[in-house]
mmCIF file of C-alpha atoms and ligand atoms in Angstrom:
data_model
loop_
_atom_site.group_PDB
_atom_site.id
_atom_site.type_symbol
_atom_site.label_atom_id
_atom_site.label_comp_id
_atom_site.label_asym_id
_atom_site.label_seq_id
_atom_site.Cartn_x
_atom_site.Cartn_y
_atom_site.Cartn_z
ATOM 1 C CA MET T 189 60.432 -128.036 -142.100
ATOM 2 C CA ALA T 190 62.510 -125.344 -143.811
ATOM 3 C CA LEU T 191 62.872 -122.058 -141.967
ATOM 4 C CA SER T 192 61.504 -118.841 -143.401
ATOM 5 C CA PRO T 193 63.838 -115.803 -143.613
ATOM 6 C CA HIS T 194 61.919 -114.367 -140.672
ATOM 7 C CA GLU T 195 62.555 -117.498 -138.597
ATOM 8 C CA ARG T 196 66.225 -117.457 -139.530
ATOM 9 C CA SER T 197 66.433 -114.004 -137.997
ATOM 10 C CA ARG T 198 64.508 -115.016 -134.901
ATOM 11 C CA TYR T 199 66.666 -118.060 -134.205
ATOM 12 C CA GLN T 200 69.953 -116.502 -135.298
ATOM 13 C CA ARG T 201 71.723 -117.265 -132.006
ATOM 14 C CA HIS T 202 70.826 -120.952 -132.325
ATOM 15 C CA LEU T 203 71.904 -121.063 -135.953
ATOM 16 C CA THR T 204 75.294 -119.706 -134.924
ATOM 17 C CA LEU T 205 75.828 -122.650 -132.565
ATOM 18 C CA SER T 206 77.434 -125.347 -134.681
ATOM 19 C CA GLU T 207 75.920 -128.056 -132.452
ATOM 20 C CA ILE T 208 72.404 -126.842 -133.296
ATOM 21 C CA GLY T 209 72.639 -124.921 -136.561
ATOM 22 C CA LEU T 210 70.027 -125.067 -139.301
ATOM 23 C CA ALA T 211 69.432 -128.816 -138.976
ATOM 24 C CA GLY T 212 68.854 -128.563 -135.218
ATOM 25 C CA GLN T 213 66.543 -125.584 -135.582
ATOM 26 C CA GLU T 214 64.529 -127.434 -138.214
ATOM 27 C CA ARG T 215 64.239 -130.363 -135.815
ATOM 28 C CA LEU T 216 62.941 -127.958 -133.176
ATOM 29 C CA LYS T 217 60.396 -126.632 -135.648
ATOM 30 C CA ALA T 218 59.218 -130.168 -136.391
ATOM 31 C CA ALA T 219 59.090 -131.155 -132.710
ATOM 32 C CA ARG T 220 55.840 -131.671 -130.834
ATOM 33 C CA VAL T 221 56.244 -131.259 -127.082
ATOM 34 C CA LEU T 222 53.552 -131.627 -124.437
ATOM 35 C CA VAL T 223 53.979 -129.751 -121.154
ATOM 36 C CA VAL T 224 51.908 -131.415 -118.425
ATOM 37 C CA GLY T 225 51.045 -128.816 -115.800
ATOM 38 C CA ALA T 226 51.178 -125.089 -116.544
ATOM 39 C CA GLY T 227 52.465 -124.247 -113.082
ATOM 40 C CA GLY T 228 55.797 -123.252 -111.600
ATOM 41 C CA LEU T 229 57.746 -125.807 -113.626
ATOM 42 C CA GLY T 230 55.656 -125.689 -116.789
ATOM 43 C CA SER T 231 55.845 -121.889 -116.939
ATOM 44 C CA PRO T 232 59.580 -121.465 -117.624
ATOM 45 C CA ALA T 233 59.738 -124.734 -119.555
ATOM 46 C CA ALA T 234 56.993 -123.650 -121.947
ATOM 47 C CA LEU T 235 58.292 -120.083 -122.259
ATOM 48 C CA TYR T 236 61.798 -121.216 -123.212
ATOM 49 C CA LEU T 237 60.547 -123.916 -125.573
ATOM 50 C CA ALA T 238 58.283 -121.390 -127.287
ATOM 51 C CA ALA T 239 61.131 -118.907 -127.546
ATOM 52 C CA ALA T 240 63.420 -121.652 -128.857
ATOM 53 C CA GLY T 241 61.055 -122.356 -131.740
ATOM 54 C CA CYS T 242 59.552 -125.657 -130.672
ATOM 55 C CA GLY T 243 57.060 -125.987 -133.533
ATOM 56 C CA THR T 244 54.151 -127.561 -131.670
ATOM 57 C CA LEU T 245 53.734 -126.956 -127.972
ATOM 58 C CA GLY T 246 50.897 -128.466 -125.953
ATOM 59 C CA LEU T 247 49.938 -127.049 -122.581
ATOM 60 C CA LEU T 248 47.877 -129.316 -120.357
ATOM 61 C CA ASP T 249 46.253 -127.941 -117.222
ATOM 62 C CA CYS T 250 42.717 -127.884 -115.885
ATOM 63 C CA ASP T 251 43.208 -125.209 -113.205
ATOM 64 C CA ARG T 252 42.626 -121.473 -113.262
ATOM 65 C CA VAL T 253 45.149 -118.771 -112.407
ATOM 66 C CA GLU T 254 45.066 -117.805 -108.719
ATOM 67 C CA LEU T 255 46.773 -114.894 -107.016
ATOM 68 C CA SER T 256 49.077 -117.184 -105.012
ATOM 69 C CA ASN T 257 50.322 -118.733 -108.287
ATOM 70 C CA LEU T 258 51.953 -115.509 -109.435
ATOM 71 C CA GLN T 259 54.841 -115.813 -106.948
ATOM 72 C CA ARG T 260 56.392 -118.442 -109.280
ATOM 73 C CA GLN T 261 54.216 -119.157 -112.319
ATOM 74 C CA VAL T 262 55.790 -116.616 -114.635
ATOM 75 C CA LEU T 263 53.675 -117.658 -117.597
ATOM 76 C CA PHE T 264 50.898 -115.497 -116.139
ATOM 77 C CA ASP T 265 50.539 -111.907 -115.083
ATOM 78 C CA THR T 266 47.995 -110.239 -112.880
ATOM 79 C CA THR T 267 45.570 -109.667 -115.752
ATOM 80 C CA ALA T 268 45.293 -113.446 -116.191
ATOM 81 C CA LEU T 269 43.776 -113.998 -112.734
ATOM 82 C CA THR T 270 40.798 -116.414 -112.770
ATOM 83 C CA LEU T 271 41.431 -117.401 -116.411
ATOM 84 C CA PRO T 272 42.014 -121.071 -117.322
ATOM 85 C CA LYS T 273 45.765 -121.644 -117.232
ATOM 86 C CA ALA T 274 45.861 -123.586 -120.501
ATOM 87 C CA LEU T 275 44.136 -120.767 -122.372
ATOM 88 C CA ALA T 276 45.983 -117.872 -120.712
ATOM 89 C CA GLY T 277 49.255 -119.747 -121.221
ATOM 90 C CA ARG T 278 48.518 -120.317 -124.902
ATOM 91 C CA GLU T 279 47.901 -116.604 -125.366
ATOM 92 C CA ARG T 280 51.160 -115.671 -123.680
ATOM 93 C CA LEU T 281 53.209 -118.240 -125.626
ATOM 94 C CA SER T 282 51.647 -117.245 -128.931
ATOM 95 C CA ALA T 283 52.453 -113.626 -128.208
ATOM 96 C CA LEU T 284 56.038 -114.581 -127.441
ATOM 97 C CA ASN T 285 56.373 -116.570 -130.658
ATOM 98 C CA PRO T 286 53.613 -116.412 -133.294
ATOM 99 C CA GLU T 287 55.623 -118.759 -135.536
ATOM 100 C CA ILE T 288 54.737 -121.806 -133.431
ATOM 101 C CA ARG T 289 51.516 -123.685 -132.811
ATOM 102 C CA VAL T 290 50.341 -123.759 -129.209
ATOM 103 C CA ILE T 291 47.612 -126.193 -128.231
ATOM 104 C CA ALA T 292 45.701 -125.704 -124.991
ATOM 105 C CA HIS T 293 44.437 -128.866 -123.287
ATOM 106 C CA GLU T 294 42.094 -127.681 -120.580
ATOM 107 C CA VAL T 295 41.512 -131.132 -119.156
ATOM 108 C CA GLU T 296 42.506 -133.283 -116.230
ATOM 109 C CA LEU T 297 44.924 -136.014 -117.247
ATOM 110 C CA LYS T 298 43.390 -139.429 -116.607
ATOM 111 C CA ALA T 299 44.066 -143.005 -117.559
ATOM 112 C CA ALA T 300 41.048 -142.744 -119.853
ATOM 113 C CA ASN T 301 42.418 -139.838 -121.925
ATOM 114 C CA VAL T 302 46.189 -140.107 -121.603
ATOM 115 C CA ARG T 303 46.773 -142.227 -124.714
ATOM 116 C CA GLU T 304 44.708 -139.917 -126.896
ATOM 117 C CA LEU T 305 46.359 -136.776 -125.500
ATOM 118 C CA PHE T 306 49.919 -138.086 -125.792
ATOM 119 C CA ALA T 307 49.406 -139.503 -129.284
ATOM 120 C CA GLY T 308 50.028 -136.155 -130.942
ATOM 121 C CA TYR T 309 53.426 -135.567 -129.282
ATOM 122 C CA ASP T 310 57.036 -136.725 -129.551
ATOM 123 C CA LEU T 311 58.158 -135.720 -126.072
ATOM 124 C CA VAL T 312 56.513 -135.059 -122.702
ATOM 125 C CA LEU T 313 57.602 -132.687 -119.916
ATOM 126 C CA ASP T 314 56.026 -133.420 -116.567
ATOM 127 C CA GLY T 315 55.730 -130.566 -114.103
ATOM 128 C CA SER T 316 52.584 -131.712 -112.340
ATOM 129 C CA ASP T 317 52.379 -131.487 -108.569
ATOM 130 C CA ARG T 318 50.379 -134.661 -108.039
ATOM 131 C CA LEU T 319 52.050 -137.963 -107.412
ATOM 132 C CA ALA T 320 49.275 -139.889 -109.131
ATOM 133 C CA THR T 321 49.772 -137.823 -112.294
ATOM 134 C CA ARG T 322 53.523 -138.395 -112.146
ATOM 135 C CA TYR T 323 53.113 -142.181 -112.288
ATOM 136 C CA LEU T 324 50.380 -141.958 -114.887
ATOM 137 C CA VAL T 325 52.608 -139.815 -117.129
ATOM 138 C CA ASN T 326 55.561 -142.164 -116.624
ATOM 139 C CA ASP T 327 53.580 -145.285 -117.416
ATOM 140 C CA ALA T 328 51.986 -143.740 -120.487
ATOM 141 C CA CYS T 329 55.384 -142.604 -121.789
ATOM 142 C CA VAL T 330 56.885 -146.067 -121.287
ATOM 143 C CA LEU T 331 53.912 -147.791 -122.920
ATOM 144 C CA LEU T 332 53.835 -145.344 -125.849
ATOM 145 C CA GLY T 333 57.620 -145.176 -126.243
ATOM 146 C CA LEU T 334 57.793 -141.428 -125.573
ATOM 147 C CA PRO T 335 60.773 -139.706 -123.931
ATOM 148 C CA LEU T 336 59.920 -137.919 -120.682
ATOM 149 C CA VAL T 337 61.581 -135.130 -118.731
ATOM 150 C CA SER T 338 60.219 -135.159 -115.209
ATOM 151 C CA ALA T 339 60.816 -132.526 -112.527
ATOM 152 C CA ALA T 340 59.553 -132.068 -108.989
ATOM 153 C CA ILE T 341 59.968 -129.403 -106.333
ATOM 154 C CA HIS T 342 59.543 -129.234 -102.589
ATOM 155 C CA ARG T 343 60.252 -126.172 -100.440
ATOM 156 C CA PHE T 344 63.877 -125.358 -101.342
ATOM 157 C CA GLU T 345 64.758 -128.491 -103.252
ATOM 158 C CA GLY T 346 64.064 -129.944 -106.644
ATOM 159 C CA GLN T 347 64.876 -132.976 -108.730
ATOM 160 C CA LEU T 348 65.080 -133.721 -112.405
ATOM 161 C CA PHE T 349 65.122 -136.924 -114.382
ATOM 162 C CA THR T 350 64.971 -137.895 -118.034
ATOM 163 C CA TYR T 351 63.523 -141.135 -119.378
ATOM 164 C CA ARG T 352 64.472 -142.315 -122.838
ATOM 165 C CA PRO T 353 62.637 -145.369 -124.167
ATOM 166 C CA GLY T 354 64.903 -148.379 -124.243
ATOM 167 C CA ALA T 355 67.902 -146.411 -123.027
ATOM 168 C CA GLY T 356 67.599 -146.267 -119.251
ATOM 169 C CA PRO T 357 65.429 -146.493 -116.174
ATOM 170 C CA CYS T 358 61.955 -145.013 -115.914
ATOM 171 C CA TYR T 359 60.492 -143.101 -112.996
ATOM 172 C CA ARG T 360 59.116 -146.297 -111.460
ATOM 173 C CA CYS T 361 62.593 -147.870 -111.620
ATOM 174 C CA LEU T 362 63.746 -145.044 -109.348
ATOM 175 C CA PHE T 363 60.725 -144.879 -107.091
ATOM 176 C CA PRO T 364 58.790 -148.136 -107.356
ATOM 177 C CA GLU T 365 57.030 -147.714 -104.025
ATOM 178 C CA ALA T 366 55.245 -144.525 -104.975
ATOM 179 C CA PRO T 367 57.359 -142.550 -102.560
ATOM 180 C CA ASP T 368 58.658 -139.384 -104.164
ATOM 181 C CA GLY T 369 58.749 -137.036 -101.203
ATOM 182 C CA LEU T 370 59.694 -134.217 -103.494
ATOM 183 C CA VAL T 371 56.376 -134.178 -105.245
ATOM 184 C CA GLY T 372 55.717 -131.031 -103.391
ATOM 185 C CA ASN T 373 52.342 -129.817 -102.496
ATOM 186 C CA CYS T 374 53.266 -126.163 -102.684
ATOM 187 C CA ALA T 375 50.095 -125.091 -100.914
ATOM 188 C CA GLN T 376 50.944 -127.095 -97.802
ATOM 189 C CA ALA T 377 54.719 -127.199 -97.786
ATOM 190 C CA GLY T 378 55.489 -123.855 -99.411
ATOM 191 C CA VAL T 379 58.044 -123.375 -102.162
ATOM 192 C CA LEU T 380 60.697 -120.829 -102.958
ATOM 193 C CA GLY T 381 59.306 -119.023 -106.000
ATOM 194 C CA VAL T 382 62.490 -119.093 -108.040
ATOM 195 C CA LEU T 383 63.063 -122.826 -107.450
ATOM 196 C CA PRO T 384 60.705 -124.091 -110.193
ATOM 197 C CA GLY T 385 62.271 -121.457 -112.439
ATOM 198 C CA VAL T 386 65.563 -123.321 -112.171
ATOM 199 C CA LEU T 387 64.082 -126.790 -112.559
ATOM 200 C CA GLY T 388 61.655 -125.860 -115.356
ATOM 201 C CA THR T 389 64.459 -124.213 -117.284
ATOM 202 C CA LEU T 390 66.530 -127.376 -116.868
ATOM 203 C CA GLN T 391 63.569 -129.352 -118.218
ATOM 204 C CA ALA T 392 63.491 -127.162 -121.321
ATOM 205 C CA THR T 393 67.242 -127.665 -121.698
ATOM 206 C CA GLU T 394 66.831 -131.435 -121.610
ATOM 207 C CA ALA T 395 63.985 -131.210 -124.130
ATOM 208 C CA ILE T 396 66.044 -129.150 -126.573
ATOM 209 C CA LYS T 397 68.926 -131.611 -126.264
ATOM 210 C CA LEU T 398 66.643 -134.591 -126.839
ATOM 211 C CA ILE T 399 65.117 -132.915 -129.905
ATOM 212 C CA THR T 400 68.376 -131.755 -131.481
ATOM 213 C CA GLY T 401 70.436 -134.752 -130.380
ATOM 214 C CA VAL T 402 73.206 -132.733 -128.762
ATOM 215 C CA GLY T 403 74.885 -133.325 -125.425
ATOM 216 C CA ALA T 404 74.230 -135.927 -122.748
ATOM 217 C CA THR T 405 70.816 -136.140 -121.124
ATOM 218 C CA LEU T 406 69.961 -137.096 -117.547
ATOM 219 C CA THR T 407 69.148 -140.644 -118.567
ATOM 220 C CA GLY T 408 69.905 -142.915 -115.636
ATOM 221 C CA ARG T 409 70.830 -139.959 -113.444
ATOM 222 C CA LEU T 410 68.632 -138.199 -110.921
ATOM 223 C CA LEU T 411 69.725 -134.593 -110.471
ATOM 224 C CA ILE T 412 68.998 -133.043 -107.091
ATOM 225 C CA TYR T 413 69.194 -129.293 -106.579
ATOM 226 C CA ASP T 414 69.312 -127.795 -103.111
ATOM 227 C CA ALA T 415 68.706 -124.066 -103.376
ATOM 228 C CA LEU T 416 69.395 -123.352 -99.690
ATOM 229 C CA GLU T 417 72.853 -124.834 -99.838
ATOM 230 C CA MET T 418 73.310 -124.079 -103.539
ATOM 231 C CA ARG T 419 74.358 -127.610 -104.376
ATOM 232 C CA PHE T 420 73.642 -129.977 -107.214
ATOM 233 C CA ALA T 421 73.934 -133.685 -106.439
ATOM 234 C CA GLU T 422 73.538 -136.578 -108.796
ATOM 235 C CA LEU T 423 72.365 -140.112 -108.138
ATOM 236 C CA ARG T 424 73.157 -142.681 -110.771
ATOM 237 C CA THR T 425 70.521 -145.316 -111.131
ATOM 238 C CA ALA T 426 69.949 -148.302 -113.366
ATOM 239 C CA ARG T 427 66.929 -149.861 -114.983
ATOM 240 C CA ARG T 428 65.301 -152.477 -112.792
ATOM 241 C CA ALA T 429 64.573 -155.861 -114.307
ATOM 242 C CA ASP T 430 61.579 -156.128 -111.968
ATOM 243 C CA CYS T 431 60.129 -152.700 -112.844
ATOM 244 C CA PRO T 432 56.364 -153.218 -113.218
ATOM 245 C CA VAL T 433 56.179 -151.086 -116.352
ATOM 246 C CA CYS T 434 59.553 -151.177 -118.169
ATOM 247 C CA GLY T 435 61.010 -154.394 -116.702
ATOM 248 C CA ALA T 436 61.441 -157.872 -118.165
ATOM 249 C CA THR T 437 57.980 -159.095 -117.195
ATOM 250 C CA PRO T 438 55.848 -155.981 -116.820
ATOM 251 C CA THR T 439 52.584 -156.130 -114.926
ATOM 252 C CA ILE T 440 51.346 -152.716 -116.062
ATOM 253 C CA HIS T 441 50.073 -152.901 -119.620
ATOM 254 C CA GLU T 442 47.672 -149.977 -119.561
ATOM 255 C CA PRO T 443 47.907 -146.573 -117.857
ATOM 256 C CA LYS T 444 46.027 -146.617 -114.572
ATOM 257 C CA ASP T 445 44.706 -143.920 -112.275
ATOM 258 C CA ALA T 446 46.773 -144.319 -109.105
ATOM 259 C CA GLN T 447 45.422 -144.244 -105.603
ATOM 260 C CA PRO T 448 45.661 -140.838 -103.943
ATOM 261 C CA MET T 449 48.809 -140.461 -101.858
ATOM 262 C CA PRO T 450 49.255 -138.827 -98.456
ATOM 263 C CA SER T 451 48.686 -135.162 -99.027
ATOM 264 C CA ASP T 452 52.192 -134.059 -98.166
ATOM 265 C CA GLY T 453 53.661 -136.572 -100.595
ATOM 266 C CA VAL T 454 55.988 -138.131 -98.052
ATOM 267 C CA PRO T 455 55.596 -141.884 -98.150
ATOM 268 C CA GLU T 456 54.119 -143.579 -95.161
ATOM 269 C CA LYS T 457 57.196 -145.784 -94.932
ATOM 270 C CA VAL T 458 59.379 -142.800 -93.994
ATOM 271 C CA ARG T 459 59.161 -141.740 -90.373
ATOM 272 C CA ARG T 460 59.542 -138.049 -89.629
ATOM 273 C CA LEU T 461 61.489 -137.212 -86.505
ATOM 274 C CA SER T 462 61.761 -133.804 -84.902
ATOM 275 C CA ALA T 463 65.017 -132.865 -83.198
ATOM 276 C CA ALA T 464 63.301 -133.317 -79.811
ATOM 277 C CA GLU T 465 62.074 -136.787 -80.770
ATOM 278 C CA LEU T 466 65.545 -137.811 -81.895
ATOM 279 C CA ASP T 467 66.990 -136.471 -78.664
ATOM 280 C CA GLU T 468 64.579 -138.676 -76.740
ATOM 281 C CA LEU T 469 65.513 -141.730 -78.875
ATOM 282 C CA LEU T 470 69.208 -141.140 -78.237
ATOM 283 C CA ARG T 471 68.660 -141.231 -74.474
ATOM 284 C CA ARG T 472 67.408 -144.814 -74.662
ATOM 285 C CA PRO T 473 69.738 -147.743 -73.961
ATOM 286 C CA VAL T 474 69.622 -148.954 -77.564
ATOM 287 C CA LYS T 475 70.343 -146.055 -79.869
ATOM 288 C CA PRO T 476 69.228 -145.915 -83.498
ATOM 289 C CA LEU T 477 71.759 -145.990 -86.331
ATOM 290 C CA LEU T 478 72.451 -142.409 -87.387
ATOM 291 C CA VAL T 479 73.416 -141.802 -91.017
ATOM 292 C CA ASP T 480 74.738 -138.380 -91.943
ATOM 293 C CA VAL T 481 74.450 -137.806 -95.706
ATOM 294 C CA ARG T 482 76.201 -134.425 -95.927
ATOM 295 C CA GLU T 483 79.425 -133.732 -97.772
ATOM 296 C CA VAL T 484 82.831 -134.326 -96.161
ATOM 297 C CA ASP T 485 83.514 -130.690 -95.200
ATOM 298 C CA GLU T 486 80.113 -130.370 -93.568
ATOM 299 C CA PHE T 487 80.567 -133.615 -91.640
ATOM 300 C CA GLU T 488 84.028 -132.662 -90.455
ATOM 301 C CA ALA T 489 82.804 -129.295 -89.168
ATOM 302 C CA GLY T 490 80.515 -131.039 -86.719
ATOM 303 C CA HIS T 491 78.330 -134.137 -86.437
ATOM 304 C CA LEU T 492 76.443 -136.249 -83.928
ATOM 305 C CA PRO T 493 78.447 -138.891 -82.017
ATOM 306 C CA ASP T 494 78.646 -142.310 -83.705
ATOM 307 C CA ALA T 495 76.979 -141.052 -86.881
ATOM 308 C CA LEU T 496 77.822 -143.111 -89.946
ATOM 309 C CA HIS T 497 78.968 -140.779 -92.715
ATOM 310 C CA ILE T 498 77.757 -141.559 -96.248
ATOM 311 C CA PRO T 499 77.425 -138.524 -98.562
ATOM 312 C CA LEU T 500 74.140 -138.710 -100.461
ATOM 313 C CA GLY T 501 75.883 -139.139 -103.810
ATOM 314 C CA GLU T 502 77.599 -142.297 -102.511
ATOM 315 C CA LEU T 503 74.541 -143.740 -100.827
ATOM 316 C CA PRO T 504 73.188 -145.851 -103.720
ATOM 317 C CA ALA T 505 76.493 -147.737 -103.850
ATOM 318 C CA ARG T 506 76.833 -148.007 -100.063
ATOM 319 C CA LEU T 507 73.317 -148.989 -98.982
ATOM 320 C CA ALA T 508 74.648 -152.430 -98.057
ATOM 321 C CA GLU T 509 76.437 -150.804 -95.101
ATOM 322 C CA ILE T 510 73.039 -150.227 -93.508
ATOM 323 C CA PRO T 511 71.430 -153.365 -92.050
ATOM 324 C CA LYS T 512 67.910 -153.954 -93.409
ATOM 325 C CA ASP T 513 66.430 -153.907 -89.901
ATOM 326 C CA ALA T 514 68.450 -150.958 -88.558
ATOM 327 C CA ALA T 515 65.603 -148.417 -88.753
ATOM 328 C CA PRO T 516 68.219 -145.755 -89.534
ATOM 329 C CA VAL T 517 67.801 -142.044 -88.918
ATOM 330 C CA PHE T 518 69.056 -140.000 -91.879
ATOM 331 C CA MET T 519 70.202 -136.441 -91.420
ATOM 332 C CA CYS T 520 71.673 -133.586 -93.413
ATOM 333 C CA ARG T 521 71.839 -129.843 -92.982
ATOM 334 C CA SER T 522 68.183 -128.964 -93.366
ATOM 335 C CA GLY T 523 66.304 -132.204 -94.058
ATOM 336 C CA GLY T 524 66.099 -132.213 -97.867
ATOM 337 C CA ARG T 525 68.972 -134.492 -98.813
ATOM 338 C CA SER T 526 68.159 -136.849 -95.963
ATOM 339 C CA LEU T 527 64.592 -137.198 -97.242
ATOM 340 C CA ASN T 528 66.015 -138.416 -100.544
ATOM 341 C CA ALA T 529 68.213 -140.792 -98.564
ATOM 342 C CA CYS T 530 65.083 -142.168 -96.866
ATOM 343 C CA LEU T 531 63.479 -142.742 -100.245
ATOM 344 C CA LEU T 532 66.549 -144.631 -101.447
ATOM 345 C CA ALA T 533 66.442 -146.691 -98.260
ATOM 346 C CA VAL T 534 62.773 -147.522 -98.827
ATOM 347 C CA ARG T 535 63.646 -148.618 -102.320
ATOM 348 C CA ALA T 536 66.408 -150.861 -100.933
ATOM 349 C CA ASN T 537 63.922 -152.504 -98.541
ATOM 350 C CA ILE T 538 65.557 -151.015 -95.465
ATOM 351 C CA ALA T 539 62.805 -151.065 -92.864
ATOM 352 C CA SER T 540 61.414 -147.917 -91.327
ATOM 353 C CA PRO T 541 63.940 -145.216 -92.238
ATOM 354 C CA ALA T 542 63.466 -141.893 -90.467
ATOM 355 C CA ASN T 543 64.192 -138.358 -91.588
ATOM 356 C CA LEU T 544 65.455 -135.748 -89.145
ATOM 357 C CA GLU T 545 63.065 -132.929 -90.023
ATOM 358 C CA GLY T 546 64.796 -129.591 -90.308
ATOM 359 C CA GLY T 547 68.145 -131.384 -90.273
ATOM 360 C CA LEU T 548 71.079 -130.632 -88.032
ATOM 361 C CA ARG T 549 70.240 -126.961 -88.163
ATOM 362 C CA ALA T 550 67.084 -127.768 -86.220
ATOM 363 C CA TRP T 551 69.164 -129.923 -83.868
ATOM 364 C CA ALA T 552 71.616 -127.086 -83.263
ATOM 365 C CA ALA T 553 68.786 -124.614 -82.788
ATOM 366 C CA SER T 554 66.774 -126.620 -80.286
ATOM 367 C CA ILE T 555 69.009 -129.283 -78.691
ATOM 368 C CA ASP T 556 72.719 -128.525 -78.920
ATOM 369 C CA PRO T 557 73.847 -125.008 -79.889
ATOM 370 C CA SER T 558 77.490 -126.133 -79.702
ATOM 371 C CA LEU T 559 77.104 -128.307 -82.812
ATOM 372 C CA LYS T 560 78.718 -126.491 -85.703
ATOM 373 C CA VAL T 561 76.584 -126.761 -88.846
ATOM 374 C CA ILE T 562 77.961 -125.263 -92.037
HETATM 375 ZN ZN1 ZN A 225 60.995 -148.762 -115.085
#
């Protein structure tokens, strides 16, 4: 996979980086990466991988470009409206970098075709917005021994995770109960347009590191980005021996089409409480356990009486402080971090966790204006 003089000019800034250099650029040229979902996440991921000289780039999507996509799906412009995304995306990527091969897969990913589609690739990026697809992609990657960079977005928050075969947990190890509340349905929940730009670009970064072998990937770490509060948090997580797909005695041996999930992606095991509903609960004789997952400075500025303080980043290690039958109410500033806390609680078999929707900002707005929320 030697570079032509023309390619040496194109990738000059990579060649100058000693960590990448000629050998790394040749690895990029030899790499075959499949981007599942040519949407908000897949757009920046595919654009940067094409620009970076990823030699074979697959783009899998069965939808067509709609006007409401253009707020975030920067792979397309207005002239691409109504065109199949896979085909319009291929055209755009080929125009950006004619040196690479772009393959359009205008199909819906299914258990029946996933093995065949993935067979031609070394690495998969998942930016799909369907929970069923997320598990299907994970299971196929585990079964085929393919690394996977998975991202999800919801309103103002996103998460990122990298699976490396044999080297760390898979997506099911993190979320075995099919809960991922961050698998946003952008149509229903809305999404800040620039948010997938951040997460998709991080996906491309992980892919380039996996291909060239530089740096440390997000293996065993779930990265959470909160755009409203401009915070990155990280949850360390280990492989589960009882994981149904990558564990010691797996029960999943073939990719399966999952059952459709609730349309908003929030698991049924997480209760959603409005500020008014929480207010009503707190007036009862037996009050629920309140768990505030914000950072120390936020908690010290103002919090609800008797709230247990466990910053989200510490929660995995401190879940034992929450009794299994406590039915805790998790809260943060705006409801994003606490939703992740609920998902961790579900995973730890804590019964009936609740999320304060809209967070303490909603509480301050509708119940107690004297509460200081920073
Ligand atoms: Zn697993």
